[in-house]
Amino acid sequence: MSAPPKKAFPLRLDPALYAAIERSAAGDLRSVNGQVEYLLREALAKRGIKVAVSAKPKRGRPPVSSVEQGDE
């Protein structure tokens, strides 16, 4: 099961603003895209706007069924 696709759109930023976001992202061990999303969610929360969080995809291998193990 995969996560729903994210909405892509072009975003033009001042180079100094991008550099600041890039530094902030590196400090938080996030990508620039992830940092922009985090900052937007944080700003919306401060304004009292709730944003539903999409379900994250499950990580790891799926459980092995008894048929796959050969226990018929």
Coordinates of C-alpha atoms in Angstrom, one line a residue:
M1 CA 0.0 0.0 0.0
S2 CA 1.5 3.3 -1.0
A3 CA 0.9 6.8 0.2
P4 CA -1.4 9.0 -1.9
P5 CA 0.6 11.1 -4.4
K6 CA 1.6 14.6 -3.3
K7 CA 0.5 17.7 -5.2
A8 CA 3.4 19.1 -7.2
F9 CA 3.5 22.8 -8.1
P10 CA 6.3 25.3 -9.1
L11 CA 7.5 27.6 -6.4
R12 CA 9.7 30.6 -6.9
L13 CA 11.7 31.7 -3.9
D14 CA 14.2 34.4 -3.3
P15 CA 17.7 32.7 -3.3
A16 CA 18.4 34.0 0.2
L17 CA 15.2 32.5 1.5
Y18 CA 16.0 29.2 -0.2
A19 CA 19.4 29.2 1.3
A20 CA 18.0 29.8 4.8
I21 CA 15.5 26.9 4.3
E22 CA 18.3 24.7 3.1
R23 CA 20.4 25.4 6.2
S24 CA 17.4 24.8 8.4
A25 CA 16.6 21.5 6.7
A26 CA 20.2 20.3 7.1
G27 CA 20.0 21.1 10.8
D28 CA 16.8 19.1 11.1
L29 CA 18.0 16.3 8.9
R30 CA 15.2 16.9 6.3
S31 CA 15.1 17.6 2.6
V32 CA 14.3 21.1 1.5
N33 CA 10.9 19.9 0.3
G34 CA 10.3 18.2 3.7
Q35 CA 11.3 21.3 5.5
V36 CA 9.0 23.6 3.5
E37 CA 6.1 21.2 4.2
Y38 CA 7.0 21.2 7.9
L39 CA 7.2 25.0 8.1
L40 CA 3.9 25.4 6.3
R41 CA 2.2 23.0 8.7
E42 CA 3.7 24.8 11.6
A43 CA 2.6 28.2 10.3
L44 CA -1.0 26.9 9.7
A45 CA -1.1 25.3 13.2
K46 CA -0.1 28.7 14.7
R47 CA -3.1 30.2 12.9
G48 CA -5.4 27.5 14.2
I49 CA -5.9 25.8 10.9
K50 CA -6.0 22.0 11.2
V51 CA -4.5 20.0 8.4
A52 CA -5.3 16.3 8.2
V53 CA -2.2 14.1 8.1
S54 CA -2.2 11.5 5.4
A55 CA -1.6 7.9 6.5
K56 CA 2.1 7.0 6.1
P57 CA 2.9 3.9 4.2
K58 CA 3.9 0.8 6.3
R59 CA 7.6 0.1 6.2
G60 CA 9.3 -3.2 6.1
R61 CA 8.4 -6.5 4.7
P62 CA 4.9 -7.8 4.8
P63 CA 4.3 -10.8 7.1
V64 CA 5.0 -14.2 5.6
S65 CA 2.0 -16.4 5.3
S66 CA 2.1 -20.1 6.1
V67 CA 1.6 -21.0 2.4
E68 CA 4.7 -19.0 1.4
Q69 CA 6.7 -20.8 4.1
G70 CA 5.7 -24.2 2.7
D71 CA 3.6 -25.2 5.7
E72 CA 0.7 -26.6 3.7

